Amino acid sequence: MLRHALRHIPRLTTRCQHTLPALDYDYKALEPVINGEIMEIHHSKHHATYVTNLNAGAEALAAAGDDVSKVISLQQGLKFNGGGHINHSIFWKNLSPNGGGLPTGELLAAIEAEFGGFDAFKAKMSGQTVGIQGSGWGWLGLDQSKRLVITTCANQDPLQATTGLTPLLGIDVWEHAYYLQYKNVRPSYVGAIWDVVNWEDVAARYAAAL
Ligand code: MN3
């Protein structure tokens, strides 16, 4: 009897419920650095699509069971859409209408020690980020020995999963992040974005990763 009943309990599957996080500010709040139209499309269309496709991919993975070929076929999509979700969830928090200026405290001290000054850090990260071939992200991350590292990732490759670095500050240089406003002039977008960097958020990520 018991065995019969158990057979009719639906198999528990992992319900994947990744959701689009709300922004802490209005779409127009980062103007004039990033205009409201870009922010609205970037968040409500691009990021939302990564979330939708991540959920579909994760459900397909849960359903794939021991079909290794199927599992493997899902990996690229999971990396891309999962990476897009992870990266943008960090990016929105990394920005603030009250951002800009300089970090303070331990983070500023670490930046100065590692890069020889805040301006030198900014120039180095801007340069590497502007220089990304095609679509990708510039990152300030923390390595295993707790040193700050500037690097870049292609496409939506998520920093932690693909490099082991803990992400602190990311700059999205996909054309969808700036083209409506800055057209082809990526250096102007990267140069301007420092005025809305939320150093409190970056410092909190740094403190949590130490
Ligand atoms: Mn983007």
PDB file of C-alpha atoms and ligand atoms in Angstrom:
ATOM      1  CA  MET A   1       0.000   0.000   0.000  1.00  0.00           C
ATOM      2  CA  LEU A   2       2.637   2.434   1.097  1.00  0.00           C
ATOM      3  CA  ARG A   3       4.839   1.622  -1.856  1.00  0.00           C
ATOM      4  CA  HIS A   4       1.898   2.099  -4.181  1.00  0.00           C
ATOM      5  CA  ALA A   5       1.113   5.496  -2.673  1.00  0.00           C
ATOM      6  CA  LEU A   6       4.700   6.678  -2.917  1.00  0.00           C
ATOM      7  CA  ARG A   7       4.806   5.925  -6.605  1.00  0.00           C
ATOM      8  CA  HIS A   8       2.121   8.524  -7.129  1.00  0.00           C
ATOM      9  CA  ILE A   9       3.911  11.319  -5.331  1.00  0.00           C
ATOM     10  CA  PRO A  10       5.155  13.579  -8.119  1.00  0.00           C
ATOM     11  CA  ARG A  11       8.896  13.517  -8.515  1.00  0.00           C
ATOM     12  CA  LEU A  12      10.412  16.586  -6.925  1.00  0.00           C
ATOM     13  CA  THR A  13      12.146  18.654  -9.555  1.00  0.00           C
ATOM     14  CA  THR A  14      14.238  21.725  -9.083  1.00  0.00           C
ATOM     15  CA  ARG A  15      11.974  24.650  -9.899  1.00  0.00           C
ATOM     16  CA  CYS A  16      14.202  27.379 -11.199  1.00  0.00           C
ATOM     17  CA  GLN A  17      12.901  30.744 -10.223  1.00  0.00           C
ATOM     18  CA  HIS A  18      15.560  33.240 -11.106  1.00  0.00           C
ATOM     19  CA  THR A  19      13.895  36.638 -11.270  1.00  0.00           C
ATOM     20  CA  LEU A  20      14.738  40.043 -12.693  1.00  0.00           C
ATOM     21  CA  PRO A  21      15.905  42.188  -9.767  1.00  0.00           C
ATOM     22  CA  ALA A  22      14.316  45.610  -9.402  1.00  0.00           C
ATOM     23  CA  LEU A  23      16.602  48.601  -9.757  1.00  0.00           C
ATOM     24  CA  ASP A  24      17.302  50.756  -6.692  1.00  0.00           C
ATOM     25  CA  TYR A  25      16.691  53.880  -8.809  1.00  0.00           C
ATOM     26  CA  ASP A  26      14.551  55.096 -11.701  1.00  0.00           C
ATOM     27  CA  TYR A  27      15.559  54.449 -15.304  1.00  0.00           C
ATOM     28  CA  LYS A  28      16.290  58.160 -15.770  1.00  0.00           C
ATOM     29  CA  ALA A  29      18.233  58.493 -12.516  1.00  0.00           C
ATOM     30  CA  LEU A  30      21.651  57.961 -14.100  1.00  0.00           C
ATOM     31  CA  GLU A  31      21.192  60.737 -16.668  1.00  0.00           C
ATOM     32  CA  PRO A  32      23.078  62.363 -18.248  1.00  0.00           C
ATOM     33  CA  VAL A  33      25.690  59.594 -17.991  1.00  0.00           C
ATOM     34  CA  ILE A  34      23.317  56.833 -19.124  1.00  0.00           C
ATOM     35  CA  ASN A  35      19.974  57.916 -20.527  1.00  0.00           C
ATOM     36  CA  GLY A  36      16.627  56.503 -19.463  1.00  0.00           C
ATOM     37  CA  GLU A  37      15.902  54.797 -22.775  1.00  0.00           C
ATOM     38  CA  ILE A  38      19.102  52.755 -22.574  1.00  0.00           C
ATOM     39  CA  MET A  39      18.449  51.839 -18.943  1.00  0.00           C
ATOM     40  CA  GLU A  40      14.862  50.770 -19.591  1.00  0.00           C
ATOM     41  CA  ILE A  41      15.712  48.567 -22.590  1.00  0.00           C
ATOM     42  CA  HIS A  42      18.858  47.223 -20.941  1.00  0.00           C
ATOM     43  CA  HIS A  43      17.047  46.194 -17.757  1.00  0.00           C
ATOM     44  CA  SER A  44      13.507  45.335 -18.878  1.00  0.00           C
ATOM     45  CA  LYS A  45      14.445  43.688 -22.188  1.00  0.00           C
ATOM     46  CA  HIS A  46      18.066  42.503 -22.231  1.00  0.00           C
ATOM     47  CA  HIS A  47      18.437  41.435 -18.608  1.00  0.00           C
ATOM     48  CA  ALA A  48      14.891  40.071 -18.547  1.00  0.00           C
ATOM     49  CA  THR A  49      15.691  37.887 -21.553  1.00  0.00           C
ATOM     50  CA  TYR A  50      18.775  36.444 -19.863  1.00  0.00           C
ATOM     51  CA  VAL A  51      16.594  35.555 -16.853  1.00  0.00           C
ATOM     52  CA  THR A  52      13.903  33.931 -19.008  1.00  0.00           C
ATOM     53  CA  ASN A  53      16.430  31.902 -20.961  1.00  0.00           C
ATOM     54  CA  LEU A  54      18.374  30.954 -17.808  1.00  0.00           C
ATOM     55  CA  ASN A  55      15.201  29.566 -16.257  1.00  0.00           C
ATOM     56  CA  ALA A  56      14.388  27.620 -19.425  1.00  0.00           C
ATOM     57  CA  GLY A  57      17.930  26.252 -19.577  1.00  0.00           C
ATOM     58  CA  ALA A  58      17.978  25.304 -15.909  1.00  0.00           C
ATOM     59  CA  GLU A  59      14.657  23.481 -16.245  1.00  0.00           C
ATOM     60  CA  ALA A  60      15.912  21.649 -19.323  1.00  0.00           C
ATOM     61  CA  LEU A  61      19.036  20.690 -17.360  1.00  0.00           C
ATOM     62  CA  ALA A  62      16.930  19.347 -14.498  1.00  0.00           C
ATOM     63  CA  ALA A  63      14.891  17.333 -16.984  1.00  0.00           C
ATOM     64  CA  ALA A  64      17.933  16.002 -18.845  1.00  0.00           C
ATOM     65  CA  GLY A  65      18.666  13.452 -16.123  1.00  0.00           C
ATOM     66  CA  ASP A  66      21.428  11.068 -17.162  1.00  0.00           C
ATOM     67  CA  ASP A  67      21.339  12.063 -20.842  1.00  0.00           C
ATOM     68  CA  VAL A  68      24.912  13.349 -20.851  1.00  0.00           C
ATOM     69  CA  SER A  69      24.725  14.509 -24.446  1.00  0.00           C
ATOM     70  CA  LYS A  70      21.708  16.644 -23.590  1.00  0.00           C
ATOM     71  CA  VAL A  71      23.415  18.000 -20.461  1.00  0.00           C
ATOM     72  CA  ILE A  72      26.455  19.014 -22.507  1.00  0.00           C
ATOM     73  CA  SER A  73      24.317  20.662 -25.183  1.00  0.00           C
ATOM     74  CA  LEU A  74      22.824  22.973 -22.547  1.00  0.00           C
ATOM     75  CA  GLN A  75      26.131  24.248 -21.139  1.00  0.00           C
ATOM     76  CA  GLN A  76      26.797  27.093 -23.561  1.00  0.00           C
ATOM     77  CA  GLY A  77      23.330  28.553 -23.091  1.00  0.00           C
ATOM     78  CA  LEU A  78      23.563  28.285 -19.314  1.00  0.00           C
ATOM     79  CA  LYS A  79      26.931  30.048 -19.318  1.00  0.00           C
ATOM     80  CA  PHE A  80      25.650  32.819 -21.558  1.00  0.00           C
ATOM     81  CA  ASN A  81      22.264  33.453 -19.939  1.00  0.00           C
ATOM     82  CA  GLY A  82      23.380  32.667 -16.398  1.00  0.00           C
ATOM     83  CA  GLY A  83      26.393  34.907 -16.916  1.00  0.00           C
ATOM     84  CA  GLY A  84      24.167  37.655 -18.275  1.00  0.00           C
ATOM     85  CA  HIS A  85      21.967  37.417 -15.197  1.00  0.00           C
ATOM     86  CA  ILE A  86      24.898  37.402 -12.760  1.00  0.00           C
ATOM     87  CA  ASN A  87      26.749  40.228 -14.517  1.00  0.00           C
ATOM     88  CA  HIS A  88      23.796  42.587 -14.828  1.00  0.00           C
ATOM     89  CA  SER A  89      22.661  41.918 -11.242  1.00  0.00           C
ATOM     90  CA  ILE A  90      26.087  43.198 -10.132  1.00  0.00           C
ATOM     91  CA  PHE A  91      26.146  46.032 -12.673  1.00  0.00           C
ATOM     92  CA  TRP A  92      22.896  47.684 -11.491  1.00  0.00           C
ATOM     93  CA  LYS A  93      24.204  47.695  -7.908  1.00  0.00           C
ATOM     94  CA  ASN A  94      27.595  48.987  -9.037  1.00  0.00           C
ATOM     95  CA  LEU A  95      25.871  52.129 -10.331  1.00  0.00           C
ATOM     96  CA  SER A  96      24.095  54.884  -8.424  1.00  0.00           C
ATOM     97  CA  PRO A  97      22.749  58.362  -9.128  1.00  0.00           C
ATOM     98  CA  ASN A  98      24.765  59.404  -6.066  1.00  0.00           C
ATOM     99  CA  GLY A  99      27.897  57.688  -7.323  1.00  0.00           C
ATOM    100  CA  GLY A 100      31.156  58.935  -8.707  1.00  0.00           C
ATOM    101  CA  GLY A 101      34.087  60.492  -6.961  1.00  0.00           C
ATOM    102  CA  LEU A 102      36.531  58.288  -5.142  1.00  0.00           C
ATOM    103  CA  PRO A 103      36.210  55.237  -2.930  1.00  0.00           C
ATOM    104  CA  THR A 104      37.282  55.620   0.677  1.00  0.00           C
ATOM    105  CA  GLY A 105      38.964  53.625   3.403  1.00  0.00           C
ATOM    106  CA  GLU A 106      40.524  50.229   2.801  1.00  0.00           C
ATOM    107  CA  LEU A 107      39.360  49.995  -0.805  1.00  0.00           C
ATOM    108  CA  LEU A 108      41.002  53.292  -1.747  1.00  0.00           C
ATOM    109  CA  ALA A 109      44.174  52.285   0.071  1.00  0.00           C
ATOM    110  CA  ALA A 110      44.249  48.944  -1.758  1.00  0.00           C
ATOM    111  CA  ILE A 111      43.679  50.615  -5.150  1.00  0.00           C
ATOM    112  CA  GLU A 112      46.475  53.090  -4.487  1.00  0.00           C
ATOM    113  CA  ALA A 113      48.837  50.352  -3.323  1.00  0.00           C
ATOM    114  CA  GLU A 114      48.094  48.064  -6.277  1.00  0.00           C
ATOM    115  CA  PHE A 115      47.885  50.555  -9.137  1.00  0.00           C
ATOM    116  CA  GLY A 116      49.953  53.510  -7.930  1.00  0.00           C
ATOM    117  CA  GLY A 117      47.021  55.848  -7.431  1.00  0.00           C
ATOM    118  CA  PHE A 118      43.322  56.177  -8.176  1.00  0.00           C
ATOM    119  CA  ASP A 119      43.811  57.992 -11.476  1.00  0.00           C
ATOM    120  CA  ALA A 120      46.245  55.338 -12.654  1.00  0.00           C
ATOM    121  CA  PHE A 121      43.727  52.651 -11.715  1.00  0.00           C
ATOM    122  CA  LYS A 122      40.949  54.418 -13.598  1.00  0.00           C
ATOM    123  CA  ALA A 123      43.116  54.866 -16.678  1.00  0.00           C
ATOM    124  CA  LYS A 124      44.173  51.213 -16.647  1.00  0.00           C
ATOM    125  CA  MET A 125      40.670  49.822 -16.197  1.00  0.00           C
ATOM    126  CA  SER A 126      39.246  52.228 -18.778  1.00  0.00           C
ATOM    127  CA  GLY A 127      41.940  51.293 -21.281  1.00  0.00           C
ATOM    128  CA  GLN A 128      41.474  47.554 -20.939  1.00  0.00           C
ATOM    129  CA  THR A 129      37.683  47.862 -21.011  1.00  0.00           C
ATOM    130  CA  VAL A 130      37.624  50.108 -24.086  1.00  0.00           C
ATOM    131  CA  GLY A 131      40.009  47.668 -25.780  1.00  0.00           C
ATOM    132  CA  ILE A 132      37.712  44.646 -25.537  1.00  0.00           C
ATOM    133  CA  GLN A 133      37.232  43.186 -29.006  1.00  0.00           C
ATOM    134  CA  GLY A 134      33.517  42.763 -29.591  1.00  0.00           C
ATOM    135  CA  SER A 135      31.116  42.368 -26.677  1.00  0.00           C
ATOM    136  CA  GLY A 136      32.232  41.877 -23.108  1.00  0.00           C
ATOM    137  CA  TRP A 137      32.885  43.300 -19.674  1.00  0.00           C
ATOM    138  CA  GLY A 138      35.727  45.081 -17.908  1.00  0.00           C
ATOM    139  CA  TRP A 139      36.204  44.002 -14.302  1.00  0.00           C
ATOM    140  CA  LEU A 140      37.912  44.955 -11.087  1.00  0.00           C
ATOM    141  CA  GLY A 141      38.144  41.716  -9.158  1.00  0.00           C
ATOM    142  CA  LEU A 142      39.865  40.224  -6.145  1.00  0.00           C
ATOM    143  CA  ASP A 143      42.132  37.200  -6.522  1.00  0.00           C
ATOM    144  CA  GLN A 144      42.777  34.302  -4.128  1.00  0.00           C
ATOM    145  CA  SER A 145      45.627  36.182  -2.430  1.00  0.00           C
ATOM    146  CA  LYS A 146      43.288  39.156  -1.869  1.00  0.00           C
ATOM    147  CA  ARG A 147      44.963  41.368  -4.460  1.00  0.00           C
ATOM    148  CA  LEU A 148      42.995  43.649  -6.758  1.00  0.00           C
ATOM    149  CA  VAL A 149      43.095  42.640 -10.418  1.00  0.00           C
ATOM    150  CA  ILE A 150      41.804  44.373 -13.556  1.00  0.00           C
ATOM    151  CA  THR A 151      40.729  42.026 -16.310  1.00  0.00           C
ATOM    152  CA  THR A 152      38.163  41.585 -19.065  1.00  0.00           C
ATOM    153  CA  CYS A 153      35.700  38.855 -20.023  1.00  0.00           C
ATOM    154  CA  ALA A 154      34.231  38.142 -23.439  1.00  0.00           C
ATOM    155  CA  ASN A 155      30.513  37.884 -24.095  1.00  0.00           C
ATOM    156  CA  GLN A 156      28.652  37.233 -20.815  1.00  0.00           C
ATOM    157  CA  ASP A 157      31.347  35.014 -19.283  1.00  0.00           C
ATOM    158  CA  PRO A 158      30.819  35.444 -15.536  1.00  0.00           C
ATOM    159  CA  LEU A 159      34.022  36.521 -13.775  1.00  0.00           C
ATOM    160  CA  GLN A 160      33.960  34.202 -10.758  1.00  0.00           C
ATOM    161  CA  ALA A 161      32.954  31.039 -12.610  1.00  0.00           C
ATOM    162  CA  THR A 162      35.414  31.526 -15.471  1.00  0.00           C
ATOM    163  CA  THR A 163      38.436  33.088 -13.710  1.00  0.00           C
ATOM    164  CA  GLY A 164      38.046  32.473  -9.968  1.00  0.00           C
ATOM    165  CA  LEU A 165      38.215  36.207  -9.281  1.00  0.00           C
ATOM    166  CA  THR A 166      35.593  37.742  -7.007  1.00  0.00           C
ATOM    167  CA  PRO A 167      33.761  40.490  -8.937  1.00  0.00           C
ATOM    168  CA  LEU A 168      33.816  43.952  -7.366  1.00  0.00           C
ATOM    169  CA  LEU A 169      33.102  46.373 -10.232  1.00  0.00           C
ATOM    170  CA  GLY A 170      31.980  45.550 -13.752  1.00  0.00           C
ATOM    171  CA  ILE A 171      31.614  47.756 -16.819  1.00  0.00           C
ATOM    172  CA  ASP A 172      29.304  46.420 -19.530  1.00  0.00           C
ATOM    173  CA  VAL A 173      30.633  47.321 -22.978  1.00  0.00           C
ATOM    174  CA  TRP A 174      28.097  45.468 -25.055  1.00  0.00           C
ATOM    175  CA  GLU A 175      26.807  47.945 -27.621  1.00  0.00           C
ATOM    176  CA  HIS A 176      23.319  47.694 -26.069  1.00  0.00           C
ATOM    177  CA  ALA A 177      24.788  49.380 -22.975  1.00  0.00           C
ATOM    178  CA  TYR A 178      25.716  52.616 -24.762  1.00  0.00           C
ATOM    179  CA  TYR A 179      25.031  52.727 -28.486  1.00  0.00           C
ATOM    180  CA  LEU A 180      21.719  54.650 -28.404  1.00  0.00           C
ATOM    181  CA  GLN A 181      23.494  57.508 -26.636  1.00  0.00           C
ATOM    182  CA  TYR A 182      27.203  57.270 -27.430  1.00  0.00           C
ATOM    183  CA  LYS A 183      26.968  55.592 -30.859  1.00  0.00           C
ATOM    184  CA  ASN A 184      30.327  54.055 -31.744  1.00  0.00           C
ATOM    185  CA  VAL A 185      32.314  56.128 -29.239  1.00  0.00           C
ATOM    186  CA  ARG A 186      32.914  53.511 -26.542  1.00  0.00           C
ATOM    187  CA  PRO A 187      35.710  55.562 -24.887  1.00  0.00           C
ATOM    188  CA  SER A 188      33.250  58.385 -24.107  1.00  0.00           C
ATOM    189  CA  TYR A 189      30.827  55.970 -22.448  1.00  0.00           C
ATOM    190  CA  VAL A 190      33.560  54.306 -20.388  1.00  0.00           C
ATOM    191  CA  GLY A 191      34.998  57.694 -19.500  1.00  0.00           C
ATOM    192  CA  ALA A 192      31.609  58.948 -18.290  1.00  0.00           C
ATOM    193  CA  ILE A 193      30.479  55.901 -16.344  1.00  0.00           C
ATOM    194  CA  TRP A 194      32.911  56.656 -13.497  1.00  0.00           C
ATOM    195  CA  ASP A 195      30.577  59.519 -12.534  1.00  0.00           C
ATOM    196  CA  VAL A 196      27.891  57.004 -11.509  1.00  0.00           C
ATOM    197  CA  VAL A 197      30.026  54.265  -9.954  1.00  0.00           C
ATOM    198  CA  ASN A 198      28.595  53.287  -6.575  1.00  0.00           C
ATOM    199  CA  TRP A 199      31.801  53.034  -4.554  1.00  0.00           C
ATOM    200  CA  GLU A 200      29.859  52.072  -1.435  1.00  0.00           C
ATOM    201  CA  ASP A 201      28.659  48.938  -3.215  1.00  0.00           C
ATOM    202  CA  VAL A 202      32.137  48.167  -4.571  1.00  0.00           C
ATOM    203  CA  ALA A 203      33.619  48.654  -1.089  1.00  0.00           C
ATOM    204  CA  ALA A 204      30.998  46.351   0.455  1.00  0.00           C
ATOM    205  CA  ARG A 205      31.880  43.617  -2.074  1.00  0.00           C
ATOM    206  CA  TYR A 206      35.577  44.166  -1.310  1.00  0.00           C
ATOM    207  CA  ALA A 207      35.032  43.946   2.467  1.00  0.00           C
ATOM    208  CA  ALA A 208      32.923  40.790   2.065  1.00  0.00           C
ATOM    209  CA  ALA A 209      35.588  39.117  -0.073  1.00  0.00           C
ATOM    210  CA  LEU A 210      38.564  39.859   2.203  1.00  0.00           C
TER     211      LEU A 210
HETATM  212 MN   MN3 B   1      24.241  44.442 -20.905  1.00  0.00          MN
END
